[in-house]
Amino acid sequence: GAGVSQSPRYKVTKRGQDVALRCDPISGHVSLYWYRQALGQGPEFLTYFNYEAQQDKSGLPNDRFSAERPEGSISTLTIQRTEQRDSAMYRCASSLGTGKETQYFGPGTRLLVL
Amino acid sequence: RKEVEQDPGPFNVPEGATVAFNCTYSNSASQSFFWYRQDCRKEPKLLMSVYSSGNEDGRFTAQLNRASQYISLLIRDSKLSDSATYLCAVRGAAGNKLTFGGGTRVLVKP
């Protein structure tokens, strides 16, 4: 079946603009995670949802970052007033339930802030 | 000190040889451990979970040492296609988030 999909795959924006990154998890997956990955580093946790409830947002760097999953399926990560340091690969992952299942990653959105 | 640390490598491995590398973690309450493989410009993909008793999947063997707080991955009979970055991931006692190491790069050469 279809895996995790993310859009856009690439986003170039100017400093100060807002961006919205979308994640469509594997159908039926309850848990959805957002990570950020810098070049040459491992993914860094940002936030996660079970259904529509945001369970942990401890990894969001500051209040310019927010995420939602209003219907418990598709999620949007929004970055307001982007800064050059926000440039990175933003990855979404999903897992089947709320236990300790495998997390499946999407292809990511590469964000470049000029 | 980072929560999860890995030797970045690269480990240059002759084809057919064995390579092993570790990942250390700082939180003794960590519950679950994983090895992910990441190819250049691709998403991480689960290679194997790491169980307390150690586990093997074909040419890959994973071990957990709770006393010294590290996990290891051993690759036997290395193939050219094993060239990748290997990420270790640790899940804590509470919540589902994974904490990743920086990855170990492995290059298998003919």
mmCIF file of C-alpha atoms in Angstrom:
data_model
loop_
_atom_site.group_PDB
_atom_site.id
_atom_site.type_symbol
_atom_site.label_atom_id
_atom_site.label_comp_id
_atom_site.label_asym_id
_atom_site.label_seq_id
_atom_site.Cartn_x
_atom_site.Cartn_y
_atom_site.Cartn_z
ATOM 1 C CA GLY A 1 0.000 0.000 0.000
ATOM 2 C CA ALA A 2 0.916 3.661 -0.102
ATOM 3 C CA GLY A 3 3.482 4.890 2.357
ATOM 4 C CA VAL A 4 3.717 8.191 4.168
ATOM 5 C CA SER A 5 3.545 11.084 1.753
ATOM 6 C CA GLN A 6 4.674 14.651 2.266
ATOM 7 C CA SER A 7 4.217 17.817 0.279
ATOM 8 C CA PRO A 8 5.761 19.846 -1.032
ATOM 9 C CA ARG A 9 8.949 17.857 -1.506
ATOM 10 C CA TYR A 10 10.957 21.062 -1.820
ATOM 11 C CA LYS A 11 10.140 24.521 -0.565
ATOM 12 C CA VAL A 12 12.197 27.651 -1.075
ATOM 13 C CA THR A 13 11.004 30.702 0.781
ATOM 14 C CA LYS A 14 12.240 34.089 1.809
ATOM 15 C CA ARG A 15 13.053 34.927 5.379
ATOM 16 C CA GLY A 16 10.005 36.194 7.206
ATOM 17 C CA GLN A 17 7.467 34.214 5.194
ATOM 18 C CA ASP A 18 5.196 31.552 6.679
ATOM 19 C CA VAL A 19 5.315 27.996 5.359
ATOM 20 C CA ALA A 20 2.991 25.033 5.779
ATOM 21 C CA LEU A 21 4.264 21.492 5.363
ATOM 22 C CA ARG A 22 1.830 18.658 4.879
ATOM 23 C CA CYS A 23 1.989 15.019 5.919
ATOM 24 C CA ASP A 24 -0.390 12.265 4.849
ATOM 25 C CA PRO A 25 0.247 9.185 7.032
ATOM 26 C CA ILE A 26 -0.257 5.576 6.100
ATOM 27 C CA SER A 27 -3.969 4.845 6.066
ATOM 28 C CA GLY A 28 -5.185 3.676 9.452
ATOM 29 C CA HIS A 29 -2.109 4.781 11.351
ATOM 30 C CA VAL A 30 -3.074 6.361 14.635
ATOM 31 C CA SER A 31 0.208 8.022 15.564
ATOM 32 C CA LEU A 32 1.934 10.718 13.537
ATOM 33 C CA TYR A 33 5.324 12.246 14.255
ATOM 34 C CA TRP A 34 7.266 15.232 12.982
ATOM 35 C CA TYR A 35 11.053 15.276 12.958
ATOM 36 C CA ARG A 36 13.640 17.664 11.602
ATOM 37 C CA GLN A 37 16.881 16.407 10.116
ATOM 38 C CA ALA A 38 19.914 18.566 9.455
ATOM 39 C CA LEU A 39 22.505 17.459 6.928
ATOM 40 C CA GLY A 40 24.747 14.783 8.397
ATOM 41 C CA GLN A 41 22.628 14.406 11.520
ATOM 42 C CA GLY A 42 19.934 12.044 12.692
ATOM 43 C CA PRO A 43 16.283 13.086 12.828
ATOM 44 C CA GLU A 44 15.378 15.312 15.768
ATOM 45 C CA PHE A 45 11.929 14.937 17.334
ATOM 46 C CA LEU A 46 9.553 17.891 17.076
ATOM 47 C CA THR A 47 6.061 16.734 18.022
ATOM 48 C CA TYR A 48 3.606 13.860 17.771
ATOM 49 C CA PHE A 49 -0.099 13.112 17.673
ATOM 50 C CA ASN A 50 -2.304 10.227 18.603
ATOM 51 C CA TYR A 51 -5.419 10.650 16.475
ATOM 52 C CA GLU A 52 -6.061 14.404 16.554
ATOM 53 C CA ALA A 53 -4.541 14.986 19.990
ATOM 54 C CA GLN A 54 -1.099 16.501 20.172
ATOM 55 C CA GLN A 55 0.603 14.376 22.807
ATOM 56 C CA ASP A 56 4.040 15.890 22.984
ATOM 57 C CA LYS A 57 5.330 19.123 21.507
ATOM 58 C CA SER A 58 8.463 19.340 23.570
ATOM 59 C CA GLY A 59 10.697 19.282 20.512
ATOM 60 C CA LEU A 60 9.232 22.344 18.808
ATOM 61 C CA PRO A 61 12.095 24.873 18.867
ATOM 62 C CA ASN A 62 10.015 27.975 19.629
ATOM 63 C CA ASP A 63 6.538 29.429 19.269
ATOM 64 C CA ARG A 64 6.994 30.063 15.555
ATOM 65 C CA PHE A 65 6.485 26.326 15.064
ATOM 66 C CA SER A 66 3.066 24.733 15.376
ATOM 67 C CA ALA A 67 1.379 21.579 14.185
ATOM 68 C CA GLU A 68 -2.144 20.312 13.880
ATOM 69 C CA ARG A 69 -3.981 17.174 12.891
ATOM 70 C CA PRO A 70 -7.618 18.257 13.083
ATOM 71 C CA GLU A 71 -9.287 15.091 11.776
ATOM 72 C CA GLY A 72 -6.771 12.590 13.007
ATOM 73 C CA SER A 73 -5.305 11.915 9.578
ATOM 74 C CA ILE A 74 -3.436 14.586 7.593
ATOM 75 C CA SER A 75 -1.165 16.863 9.591
ATOM 76 C CA THR A 76 0.271 20.276 8.888
ATOM 77 C CA LEU A 77 3.456 21.688 10.373
ATOM 78 C CA THR A 78 3.494 25.470 10.154
ATOM 79 C CA ILE A 79 6.518 27.677 10.568
ATOM 80 C CA GLN A 80 5.786 31.364 10.923
ATOM 81 C CA ARG A 81 8.232 34.164 10.125
ATOM 82 C CA THR A 82 10.810 31.733 8.807
ATOM 83 C CA GLU A 83 14.483 32.255 9.543
ATOM 84 C CA GLN A 84 17.534 30.918 7.737
ATOM 85 C CA ARG A 85 18.253 28.543 10.644
ATOM 86 C CA ASP A 86 14.921 26.810 9.916
ATOM 87 C CA SER A 87 16.413 25.376 6.717
ATOM 88 C CA ALA A 88 16.436 21.591 7.042
ATOM 89 C CA MET A 89 14.688 18.401 5.961
ATOM 90 C CA TYR A 90 11.363 18.033 7.733
ATOM 91 C CA ARG A 91 10.278 14.428 8.047
ATOM 92 C CA CYS A 92 6.973 12.940 9.016
ATOM 93 C CA ALA A 93 6.500 9.420 10.306
ATOM 94 C CA SER A 94 3.484 7.360 11.264
ATOM 95 C CA SER A 95 2.867 4.218 13.253
ATOM 96 C CA LEU A 96 -0.052 1.855 13.581
ATOM 97 C CA GLY A 97 -1.144 2.512 17.124
ATOM 98 C CA THR A 98 -0.156 3.949 20.432
ATOM 99 C CA GLY A 99 2.179 1.167 21.452
ATOM 100 C CA LYS A 100 5.762 0.604 20.547
ATOM 101 C CA GLU A 101 5.339 -0.087 16.849
ATOM 102 C CA THR A 102 7.634 0.694 13.995
ATOM 103 C CA GLN A 103 7.638 4.274 12.780
ATOM 104 C CA TYR A 104 7.553 4.597 9.000
ATOM 105 C CA PHE A 105 9.066 7.720 7.559
ATOM 106 C CA GLY A 106 7.963 9.790 4.615
ATOM 107 C CA PRO A 107 10.285 11.230 1.945
ATOM 108 C CA GLY A 108 10.496 14.574 3.722
ATOM 109 C CA THR A 109 10.154 18.212 2.731
ATOM 110 C CA ARG A 110 13.422 20.022 2.136
ATOM 111 C CA LEU A 111 12.984 23.617 3.285
ATOM 112 C CA LEU A 112 15.390 26.332 2.231
ATOM 113 C CA VAL A 113 14.972 29.770 3.732
ATOM 114 C CA LEU A 114 16.831 32.476 1.852
ATOM 115 C CA ARG B 1 26.600 15.231 26.149
ATOM 116 C CA LYS B 2 24.088 14.069 23.526
ATOM 117 C CA GLU B 3 21.434 11.562 24.571
ATOM 118 C CA VAL B 4 22.398 9.146 21.817
ATOM 119 C CA GLU B 5 25.867 9.108 20.310
ATOM 120 C CA GLN B 6 27.420 7.305 17.373
ATOM 121 C CA ASP B 7 30.805 7.274 15.686
ATOM 122 C CA PRO B 8 30.116 9.141 12.435
ATOM 123 C CA GLY B 9 32.681 7.075 10.489
ATOM 124 C CA PRO B 10 33.036 6.470 7.669
ATOM 125 C CA PHE B 11 33.833 2.821 8.158
ATOM 126 C CA ASN B 12 35.531 1.684 4.957
ATOM 127 C CA VAL B 13 34.845 -2.035 4.648
ATOM 128 C CA PRO B 14 36.147 -4.467 2.032
ATOM 129 C CA GLU B 15 33.409 -6.441 0.377
ATOM 130 C CA GLY B 16 32.878 -9.697 2.253
ATOM 131 C CA ALA B 17 34.354 -8.421 5.506
ATOM 132 C CA THR B 18 32.646 -7.965 8.865
ATOM 133 C CA VAL B 19 32.018 -4.566 10.380
ATOM 134 C CA ALA B 20 30.632 -3.651 13.770
ATOM 135 C CA PHE B 21 29.832 -0.383 15.439
ATOM 136 C CA ASN B 22 28.163 0.853 18.580
ATOM 137 C CA CYS B 23 25.717 3.455 19.759
ATOM 138 C CA THR B 24 25.712 4.755 23.331
ATOM 139 C CA TYR B 25 22.716 6.213 25.129
ATOM 140 C CA SER B 26 22.619 8.276 28.294
ATOM 141 C CA ASN B 27 19.139 7.641 29.682
ATOM 142 C CA SER B 28 19.150 4.441 31.697
ATOM 143 C CA ALA B 29 15.329 4.400 31.612
ATOM 144 C CA SER B 30 15.288 3.905 27.838
ATOM 145 C CA GLN B 31 12.968 1.089 26.867
ATOM 146 C CA SER B 32 13.256 0.278 23.198
ATOM 147 C CA PHE B 33 16.104 0.347 20.742
ATOM 148 C CA PHE B 34 16.271 0.284 16.977
ATOM 149 C CA TRP B 35 18.644 0.388 14.055
ATOM 150 C CA TYR B 36 17.518 2.329 10.994
ATOM 151 C CA ARG B 37 19.234 2.425 7.632
ATOM 152 C CA GLN B 38 19.310 5.632 5.624
ATOM 153 C CA ASP B 39 20.491 5.830 2.051
ATOM 154 C CA CYS B 40 21.694 9.120 0.618
ATOM 155 C CA ARG B 41 18.795 11.559 0.198
ATOM 156 C CA LYS B 42 16.260 8.956 1.295
ATOM 157 C CA GLU B 43 14.141 8.478 4.380
ATOM 158 C CA PRO B 44 15.281 6.295 7.294
ATOM 159 C CA LYS B 45 13.968 2.736 7.111
ATOM 160 C CA LEU B 46 13.813 0.329 10.007
ATOM 161 C CA LEU B 47 16.544 -2.290 9.753
ATOM 162 C CA MET B 48 15.819 -4.104 12.986
ATOM 163 C CA SER B 49 14.639 -3.706 16.519
ATOM 164 C CA VAL B 50 17.125 -4.592 19.240
ATOM 165 C CA TYR B 51 16.003 -7.035 21.909
ATOM 166 C CA SER B 52 17.541 -7.631 25.297
ATOM 167 C CA SER B 53 18.697 -11.092 24.358
ATOM 168 C CA GLY B 54 20.228 -9.896 21.114
ATOM 169 C CA ASN B 55 18.814 -10.764 17.738
ATOM 170 C CA GLU B 56 19.929 -11.690 14.285
ATOM 171 C CA ASP B 57 18.421 -11.072 10.876
ATOM 172 C CA GLY B 58 20.395 -12.700 8.124
ATOM 173 C CA ARG B 59 23.816 -11.072 8.020
ATOM 174 C CA PHE B 60 22.881 -8.486 10.644
ATOM 175 C CA THR B 61 23.215 -8.993 14.385
ATOM 176 C CA ALA B 62 22.121 -6.485 17.009
ATOM 177 C CA GLN B 63 23.064 -6.545 20.666
ATOM 178 C CA LEU B 64 21.977 -4.537 23.694
ATOM 179 C CA ASN B 65 24.208 -3.956 26.708
ATOM 180 C CA ARG B 66 22.092 -2.278 29.364
ATOM 181 C CA ALA B 67 24.842 -2.221 31.975
ATOM 182 C CA SER B 68 27.116 -0.168 29.743
ATOM 183 C CA GLN B 69 24.217 1.544 27.943
ATOM 184 C CA TYR B 70 25.062 0.792 24.383
ATOM 185 C CA ILE B 71 23.689 -1.119 21.427
ATOM 186 C CA SER B 72 25.714 -2.607 18.641
ATOM 187 C CA LEU B 73 25.225 -3.655 15.046
ATOM 188 C CA LEU B 74 27.362 -6.225 13.288
ATOM 189 C CA ILE B 75 27.235 -6.821 9.560
ATOM 190 C CA ARG B 76 28.765 -10.041 8.242
ATOM 191 C CA ASP B 77 29.823 -10.752 4.666
ATOM 192 C CA SER B 78 29.361 -7.095 3.716
ATOM 193 C CA LYS B 79 27.796 -6.354 0.345
ATOM 194 C CA LEU B 80 28.255 -3.260 -1.761
ATOM 195 C CA SER B 81 24.570 -2.600 -1.180
ATOM 196 C CA ASP B 82 25.180 -2.326 2.576
ATOM 197 C CA SER B 83 26.784 1.077 2.001
ATOM 198 C CA ALA B 84 24.552 3.507 3.872
ATOM 199 C CA THR B 85 24.241 5.499 7.067
ATOM 200 C CA TYR B 86 23.080 3.463 10.038
ATOM 201 C CA LEU B 87 21.073 5.382 12.618
ATOM 202 C CA CYS B 88 20.387 4.101 16.083
ATOM 203 C CA ALA B 89 17.179 5.208 17.761
ATOM 204 C CA VAL B 90 16.089 4.992 21.373
ATOM 205 C CA ARG B 91 12.598 5.251 22.820
ATOM 206 C CA GLY B 92 12.200 6.407 26.402
ATOM 207 C CA ALA B 93 10.016 5.018 29.141
ATOM 208 C CA ALA B 94 7.250 7.521 28.504
ATOM 209 C CA GLY B 95 5.841 8.509 25.167
ATOM 210 C CA ASN B 96 6.577 7.310 21.704
ATOM 211 C CA LYS B 97 9.187 9.716 20.456
ATOM 212 C CA LEU B 98 12.451 8.358 19.131
ATOM 213 C CA THR B 99 15.796 9.946 19.907
ATOM 214 C CA PHE B 100 18.302 9.321 17.139
ATOM 215 C CA GLY B 101 22.030 9.270 17.045
ATOM 216 C CA GLY B 102 23.880 11.170 14.363
ATOM 217 C CA GLY B 103 24.433 8.062 12.281
ATOM 218 C CA THR B 104 27.401 5.916 11.317
ATOM 219 C CA ARG B 105 28.386 5.939 7.675
ATOM 220 C CA VAL B 106 29.479 2.622 6.193
ATOM 221 C CA LEU B 107 31.167 2.357 2.798
ATOM 222 C CA VAL B 108 31.644 -1.129 1.391
ATOM 223 C CA LYS B 109 34.228 -1.258 -1.363
ATOM 224 C CA PRO B 110 35.093 -3.978 -3.896
#
